[in-house]
Tab-separated table of C-alpha atoms in Angstrom:
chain	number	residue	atom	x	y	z
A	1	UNK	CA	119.732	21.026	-26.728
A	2	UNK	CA	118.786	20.907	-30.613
A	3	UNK	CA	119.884	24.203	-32.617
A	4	UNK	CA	118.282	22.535	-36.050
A	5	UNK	CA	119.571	20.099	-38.803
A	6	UNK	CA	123.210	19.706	-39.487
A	7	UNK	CA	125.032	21.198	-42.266
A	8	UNK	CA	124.652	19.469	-45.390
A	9	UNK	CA	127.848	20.468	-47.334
A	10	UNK	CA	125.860	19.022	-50.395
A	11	UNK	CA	124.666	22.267	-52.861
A	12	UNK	CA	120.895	22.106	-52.392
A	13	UNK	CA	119.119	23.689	-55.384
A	14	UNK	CA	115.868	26.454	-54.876
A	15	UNK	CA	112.512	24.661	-54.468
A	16	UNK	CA	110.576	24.924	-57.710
A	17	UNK	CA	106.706	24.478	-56.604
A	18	UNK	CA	104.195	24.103	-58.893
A	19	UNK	CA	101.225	24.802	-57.379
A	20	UNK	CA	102.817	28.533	-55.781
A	21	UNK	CA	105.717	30.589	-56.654
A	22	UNK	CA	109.311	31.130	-54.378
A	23	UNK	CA	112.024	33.434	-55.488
A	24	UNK	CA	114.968	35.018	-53.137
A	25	UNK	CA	115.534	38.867	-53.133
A	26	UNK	CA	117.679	41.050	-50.558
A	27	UNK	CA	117.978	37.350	-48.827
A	28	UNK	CA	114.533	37.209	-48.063
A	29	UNK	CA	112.575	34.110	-49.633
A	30	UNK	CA	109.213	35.147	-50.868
A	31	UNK	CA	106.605	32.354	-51.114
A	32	UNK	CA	103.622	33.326	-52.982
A	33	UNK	CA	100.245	31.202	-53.026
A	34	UNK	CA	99.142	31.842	-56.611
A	35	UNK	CA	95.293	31.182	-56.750
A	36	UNK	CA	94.252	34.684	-56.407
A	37	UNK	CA	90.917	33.970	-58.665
A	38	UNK	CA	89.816	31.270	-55.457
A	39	UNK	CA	91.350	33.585	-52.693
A	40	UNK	CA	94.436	31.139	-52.986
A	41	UNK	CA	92.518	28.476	-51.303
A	42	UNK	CA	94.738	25.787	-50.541
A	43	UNK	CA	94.522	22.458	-52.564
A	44	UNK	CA	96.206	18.604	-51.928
A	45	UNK	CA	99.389	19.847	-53.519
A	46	UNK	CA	99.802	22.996	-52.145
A	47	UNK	CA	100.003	21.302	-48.538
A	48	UNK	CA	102.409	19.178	-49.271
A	49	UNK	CA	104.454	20.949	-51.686
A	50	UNK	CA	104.454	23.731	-48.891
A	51	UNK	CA	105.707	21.629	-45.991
A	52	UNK	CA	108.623	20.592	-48.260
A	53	UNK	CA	109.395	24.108	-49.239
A	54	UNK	CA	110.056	25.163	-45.401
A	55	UNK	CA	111.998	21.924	-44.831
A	56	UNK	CA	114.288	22.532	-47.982
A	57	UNK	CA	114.824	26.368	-47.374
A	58	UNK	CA	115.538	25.413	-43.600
A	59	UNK	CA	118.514	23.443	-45.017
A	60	UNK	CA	119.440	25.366	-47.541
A	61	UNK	CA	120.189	28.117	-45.076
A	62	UNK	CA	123.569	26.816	-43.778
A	63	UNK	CA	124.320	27.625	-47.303
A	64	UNK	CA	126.088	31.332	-47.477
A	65	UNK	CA	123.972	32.224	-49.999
A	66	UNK	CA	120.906	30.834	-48.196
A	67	UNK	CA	117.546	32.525	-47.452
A	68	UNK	CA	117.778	34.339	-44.085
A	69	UNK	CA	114.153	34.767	-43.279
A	70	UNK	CA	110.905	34.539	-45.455
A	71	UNK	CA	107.506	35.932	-46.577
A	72	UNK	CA	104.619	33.911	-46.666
A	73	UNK	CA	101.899	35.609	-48.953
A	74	UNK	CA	98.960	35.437	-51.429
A	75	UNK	CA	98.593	37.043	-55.008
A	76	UNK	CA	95.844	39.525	-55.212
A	77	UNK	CA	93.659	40.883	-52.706
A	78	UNK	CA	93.952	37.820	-50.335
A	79	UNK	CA	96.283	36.487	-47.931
A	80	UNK	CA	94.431	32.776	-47.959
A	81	UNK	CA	90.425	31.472	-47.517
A	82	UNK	CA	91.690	28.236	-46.630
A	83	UNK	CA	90.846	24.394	-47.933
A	84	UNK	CA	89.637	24.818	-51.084
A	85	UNK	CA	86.152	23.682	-51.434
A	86	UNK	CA	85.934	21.629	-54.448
A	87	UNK	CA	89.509	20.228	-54.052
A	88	UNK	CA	89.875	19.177	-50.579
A	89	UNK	CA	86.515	19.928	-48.793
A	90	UNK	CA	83.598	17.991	-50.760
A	91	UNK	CA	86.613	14.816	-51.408
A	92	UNK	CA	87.076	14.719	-47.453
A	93	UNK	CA	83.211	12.743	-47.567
A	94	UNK	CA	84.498	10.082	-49.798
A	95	UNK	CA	87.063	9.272	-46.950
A	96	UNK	CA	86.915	6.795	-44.237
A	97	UNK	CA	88.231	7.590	-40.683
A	98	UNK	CA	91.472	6.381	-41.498
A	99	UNK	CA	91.498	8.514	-45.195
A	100	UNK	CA	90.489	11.495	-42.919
A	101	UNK	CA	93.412	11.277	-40.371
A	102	UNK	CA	96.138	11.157	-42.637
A	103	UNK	CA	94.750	14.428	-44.142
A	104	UNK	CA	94.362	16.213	-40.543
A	105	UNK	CA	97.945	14.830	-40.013
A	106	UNK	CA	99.077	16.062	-43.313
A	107	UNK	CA	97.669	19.235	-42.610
A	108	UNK	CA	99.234	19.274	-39.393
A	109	UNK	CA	102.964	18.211	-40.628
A	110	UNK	CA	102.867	21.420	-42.487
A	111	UNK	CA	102.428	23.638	-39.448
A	112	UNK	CA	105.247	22.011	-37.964
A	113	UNK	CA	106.958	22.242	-40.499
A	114	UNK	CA	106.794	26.012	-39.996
A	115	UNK	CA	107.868	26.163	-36.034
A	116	UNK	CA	110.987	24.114	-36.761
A	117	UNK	CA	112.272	25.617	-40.000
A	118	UNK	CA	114.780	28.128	-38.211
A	119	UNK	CA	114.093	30.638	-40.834
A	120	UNK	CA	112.014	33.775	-39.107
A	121	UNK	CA	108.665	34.023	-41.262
A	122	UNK	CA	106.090	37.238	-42.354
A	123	UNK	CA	103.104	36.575	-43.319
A	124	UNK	CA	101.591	39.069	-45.071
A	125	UNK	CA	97.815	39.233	-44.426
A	126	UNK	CA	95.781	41.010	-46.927
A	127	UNK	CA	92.068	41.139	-46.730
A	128	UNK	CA	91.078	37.511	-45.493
A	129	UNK	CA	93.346	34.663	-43.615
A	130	UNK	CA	90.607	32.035	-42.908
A	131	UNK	CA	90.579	28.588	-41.669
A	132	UNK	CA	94.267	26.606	-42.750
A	133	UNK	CA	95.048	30.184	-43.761
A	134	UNK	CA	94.530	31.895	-40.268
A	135	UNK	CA	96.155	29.211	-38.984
A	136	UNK	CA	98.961	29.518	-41.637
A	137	UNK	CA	99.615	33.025	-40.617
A	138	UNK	CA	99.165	32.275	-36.620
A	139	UNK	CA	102.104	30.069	-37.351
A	140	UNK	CA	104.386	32.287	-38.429
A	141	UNK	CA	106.814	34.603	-36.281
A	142	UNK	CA	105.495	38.039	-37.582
A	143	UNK	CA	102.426	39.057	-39.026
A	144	UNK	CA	101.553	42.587	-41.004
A	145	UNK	CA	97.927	43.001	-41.848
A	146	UNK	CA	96.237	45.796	-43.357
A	147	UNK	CA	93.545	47.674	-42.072
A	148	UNK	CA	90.741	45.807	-44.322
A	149	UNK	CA	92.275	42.391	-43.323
A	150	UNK	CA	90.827	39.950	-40.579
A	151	UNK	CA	91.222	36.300	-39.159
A	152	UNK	CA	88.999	34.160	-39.466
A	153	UNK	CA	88.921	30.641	-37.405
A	154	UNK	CA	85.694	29.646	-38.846
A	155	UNK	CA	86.209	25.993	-37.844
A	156	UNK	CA	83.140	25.895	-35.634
A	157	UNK	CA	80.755	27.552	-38.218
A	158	UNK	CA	81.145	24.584	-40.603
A	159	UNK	CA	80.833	22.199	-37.874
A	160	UNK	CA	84.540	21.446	-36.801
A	161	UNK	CA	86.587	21.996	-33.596
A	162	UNK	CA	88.542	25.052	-33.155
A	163	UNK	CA	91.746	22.785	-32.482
A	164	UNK	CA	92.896	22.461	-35.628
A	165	UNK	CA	96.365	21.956	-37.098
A	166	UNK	CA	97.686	23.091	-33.846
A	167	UNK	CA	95.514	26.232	-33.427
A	168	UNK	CA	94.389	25.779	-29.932
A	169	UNK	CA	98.350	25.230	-28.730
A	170	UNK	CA	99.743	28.296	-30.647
A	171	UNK	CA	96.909	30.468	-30.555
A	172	UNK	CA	96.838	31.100	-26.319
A	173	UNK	CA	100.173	31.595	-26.810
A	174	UNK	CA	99.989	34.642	-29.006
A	175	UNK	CA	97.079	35.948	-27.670
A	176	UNK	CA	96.114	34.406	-24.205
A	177	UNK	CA	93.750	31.978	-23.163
A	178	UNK	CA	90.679	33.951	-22.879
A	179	UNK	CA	91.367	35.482	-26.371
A	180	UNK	CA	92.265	32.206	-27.862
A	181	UNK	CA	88.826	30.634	-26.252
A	182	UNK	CA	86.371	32.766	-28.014
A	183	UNK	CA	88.162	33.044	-31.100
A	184	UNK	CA	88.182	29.655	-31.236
A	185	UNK	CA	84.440	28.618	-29.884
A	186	UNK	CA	82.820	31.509	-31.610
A	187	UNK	CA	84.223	31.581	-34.767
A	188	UNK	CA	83.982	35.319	-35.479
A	189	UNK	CA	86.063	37.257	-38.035
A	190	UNK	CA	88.937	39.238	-36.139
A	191	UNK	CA	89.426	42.801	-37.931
A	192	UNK	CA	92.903	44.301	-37.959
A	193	UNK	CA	92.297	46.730	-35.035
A	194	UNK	CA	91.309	43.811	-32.961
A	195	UNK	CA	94.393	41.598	-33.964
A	196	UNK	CA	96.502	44.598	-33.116
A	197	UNK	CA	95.394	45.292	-29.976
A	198	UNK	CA	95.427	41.267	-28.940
A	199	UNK	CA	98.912	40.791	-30.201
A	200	UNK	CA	97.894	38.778	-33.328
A	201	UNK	CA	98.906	41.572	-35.625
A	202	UNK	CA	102.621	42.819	-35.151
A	203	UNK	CA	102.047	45.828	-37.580
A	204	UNK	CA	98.765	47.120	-39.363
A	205	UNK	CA	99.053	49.388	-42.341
A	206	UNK	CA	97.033	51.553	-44.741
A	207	UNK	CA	95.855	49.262	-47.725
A	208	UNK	CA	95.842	50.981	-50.997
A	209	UNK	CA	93.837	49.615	-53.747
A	210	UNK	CA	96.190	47.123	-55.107
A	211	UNK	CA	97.040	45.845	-51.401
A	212	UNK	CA	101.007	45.829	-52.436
A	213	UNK	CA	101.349	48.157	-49.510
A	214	UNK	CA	100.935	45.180	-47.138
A	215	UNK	CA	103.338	42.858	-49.289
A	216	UNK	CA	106.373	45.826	-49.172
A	217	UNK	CA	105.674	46.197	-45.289
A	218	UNK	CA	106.213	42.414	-44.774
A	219	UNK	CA	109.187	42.361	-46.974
A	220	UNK	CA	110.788	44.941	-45.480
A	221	UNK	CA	110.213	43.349	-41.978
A	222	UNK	CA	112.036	40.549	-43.324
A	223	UNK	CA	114.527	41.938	-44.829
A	224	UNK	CA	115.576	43.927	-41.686
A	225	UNK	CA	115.576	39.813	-39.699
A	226	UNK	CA	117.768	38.644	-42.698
A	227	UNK	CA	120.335	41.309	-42.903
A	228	UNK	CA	120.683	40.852	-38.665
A	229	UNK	CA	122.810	38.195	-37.053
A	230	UNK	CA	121.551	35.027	-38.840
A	231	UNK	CA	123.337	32.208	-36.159
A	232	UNK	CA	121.735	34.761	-33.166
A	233	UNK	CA	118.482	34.680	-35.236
A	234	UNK	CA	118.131	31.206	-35.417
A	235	UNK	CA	118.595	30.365	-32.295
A	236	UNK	CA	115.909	32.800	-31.158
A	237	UNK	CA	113.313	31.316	-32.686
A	238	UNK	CA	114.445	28.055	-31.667
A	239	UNK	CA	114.304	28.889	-27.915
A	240	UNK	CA	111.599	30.575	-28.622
A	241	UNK	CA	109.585	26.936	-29.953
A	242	UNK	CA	111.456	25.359	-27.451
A	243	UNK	CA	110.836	27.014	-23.917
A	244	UNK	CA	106.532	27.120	-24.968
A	245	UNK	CA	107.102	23.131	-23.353
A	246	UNK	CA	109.527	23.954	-20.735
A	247	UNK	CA	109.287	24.799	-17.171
A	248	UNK	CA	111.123	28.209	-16.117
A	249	UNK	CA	114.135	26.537	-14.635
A	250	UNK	CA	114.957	24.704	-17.593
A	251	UNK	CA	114.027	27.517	-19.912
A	252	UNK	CA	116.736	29.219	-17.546
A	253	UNK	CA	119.325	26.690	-18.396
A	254	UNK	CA	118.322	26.052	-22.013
A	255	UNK	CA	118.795	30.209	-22.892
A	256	UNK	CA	122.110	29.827	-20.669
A	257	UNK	CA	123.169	27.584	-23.006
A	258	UNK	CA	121.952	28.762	-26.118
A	259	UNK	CA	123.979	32.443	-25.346
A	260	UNK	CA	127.416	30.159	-24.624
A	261	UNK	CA	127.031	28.979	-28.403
A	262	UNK	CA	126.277	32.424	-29.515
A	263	UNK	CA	128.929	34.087	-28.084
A	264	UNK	CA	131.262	31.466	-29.263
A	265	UNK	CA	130.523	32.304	-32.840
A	266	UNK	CA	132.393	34.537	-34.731
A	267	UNK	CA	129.653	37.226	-34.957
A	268	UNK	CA	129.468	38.200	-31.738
A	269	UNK	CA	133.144	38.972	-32.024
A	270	UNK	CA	132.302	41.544	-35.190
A	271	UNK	CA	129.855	43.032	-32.895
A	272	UNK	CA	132.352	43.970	-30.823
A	273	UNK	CA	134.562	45.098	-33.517
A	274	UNK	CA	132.298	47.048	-34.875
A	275	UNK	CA	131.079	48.950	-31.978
A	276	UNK	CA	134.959	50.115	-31.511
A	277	UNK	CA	134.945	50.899	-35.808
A	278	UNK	CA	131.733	52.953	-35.099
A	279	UNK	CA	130.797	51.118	-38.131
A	280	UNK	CA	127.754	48.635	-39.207
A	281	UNK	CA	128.468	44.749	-38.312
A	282	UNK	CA	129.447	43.052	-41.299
A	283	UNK	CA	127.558	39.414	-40.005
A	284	UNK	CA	128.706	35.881	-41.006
């Protein structure tokens, strides 16, 4: 069984995107799409600068001083609207069959490039999370919304399947089959209320006008994953990924496995120590 990339003992510097923003606070990496005048539509760079962020940040978190979960929003009003139009959606009929598959693959490296980095993410969902963006935010472990916000898998309404960049595998997942199905066919905008109710939405707030209320929500989900047991937390989300292909027996034996490492690690012993201190864990 795989718990995630080796150490690297090697210092490993922060990402420094160009075409977003990432900073660390409170151990909690914040990764900003910064196109708020185009509802942070994503562009050629973004994609790929974006699926090396979460495979950088996923190594740099054997470092002590590493990110221990992360945010995934937009600046402004808007989580994310999706391809960008003039960037990525009119160039996609200059390109030949084989052109157009290694952009539905690209696309598609940087969703799995979410579900293996071992880092929990938040994605923050303010006002609109369409197309690459829904999917975006599907991808993630948590998602706060506020009460304005919606999905949006609008594939079908410009002519595309509904299985893209691994929607139609996560999305059943989250919300079941017969959810996942007519989001998917229909390609209707999901309000907040709706999400909620179908599990899509973890949490759903009150916007106010600036929408920073939905931003400090996620954060502060975050920050309450990164200051838990970060070995314990990785490996959750790594059974988690993991069991969606297994059968229950070997899900059975994976988890059995997966609780023999983490009780072999030194915070599991502090919990212990702790509980007899009647004082907070203090975790590696």
């Amino acid at each position: 069984m795989s718990t995630g990339h080796p150490p690297d003992l090697r210092p490993l510097e922060l990402p420094r995107p160009r075409s977003f923003r990432y900073e660390e606070r409170a151990r909690v990496g914040v990764i900003t799409l910064s196109r708020p005048d185009r509802f942070n539509a994503l562009t050629f760079e973004v994609y790929r600068e974006l699926t090396d962020l979460f495979m950088v940040v996923e190594r740099r978190s054997h470092d002590p001083e590493g990110a221990r979960a992360l945010v995934l929003q937009g600046e402004g009003r808007a989580f994310c609207s999706g391809g960008d139009v003039d960037d990525i959606i009119t160039r996609l009929f200059e390109r030949d069959t084989e052109g157009l598959l290694r952009f539905t693959r690209m696309t598609g490296e940087l969703i799995h490039a979410m579900r293996r980095c071992k880092l929990p993410i938040v994605a923050s969902v303010k006002r609109v999370a369409a197309g690459a963006g829904a999917v975006m935010a599907l991808a993630s472990d948590l998602r706060v919304m506020g009460q304005g916000s919606f999905f949006s898998f609008l594939f079908p309404q410009v002519g595309l399947s509904g299985a893209d960049m691994g929607a139609s595998w996560l999305l059943p997942r989250v919300v079941g089959l017969g959810n996942a199905s007519e989001i998917l066919l229909l390609g209707d905008r999901v309000p907040a209320d709706r999400c909620l109710q179908i599990g899509l939405a973890n949490r759903v707030v009150v916007d106010d006008p600036d929408r920073d209320a939905v931003d400090r929500a996620a954060f502060e989900l975050a920050a309450r994953v990164a200051a838990g047991p970060h070995f314990a937390n990785r490996m959750t989300k790594t059974m988690l990924q993991q069991e969606l292909e297994m059968g229950f027996t070997d899900a059975i034996e994976a988890e059995a496995q997966a609780q023999t490492l983490c009780m072999q690690h030194p915070d599991f012993q502090e919990a212990d120590r702790a509980r007899q201190d009647k004082r907070a864990p203090r975790w590696r």
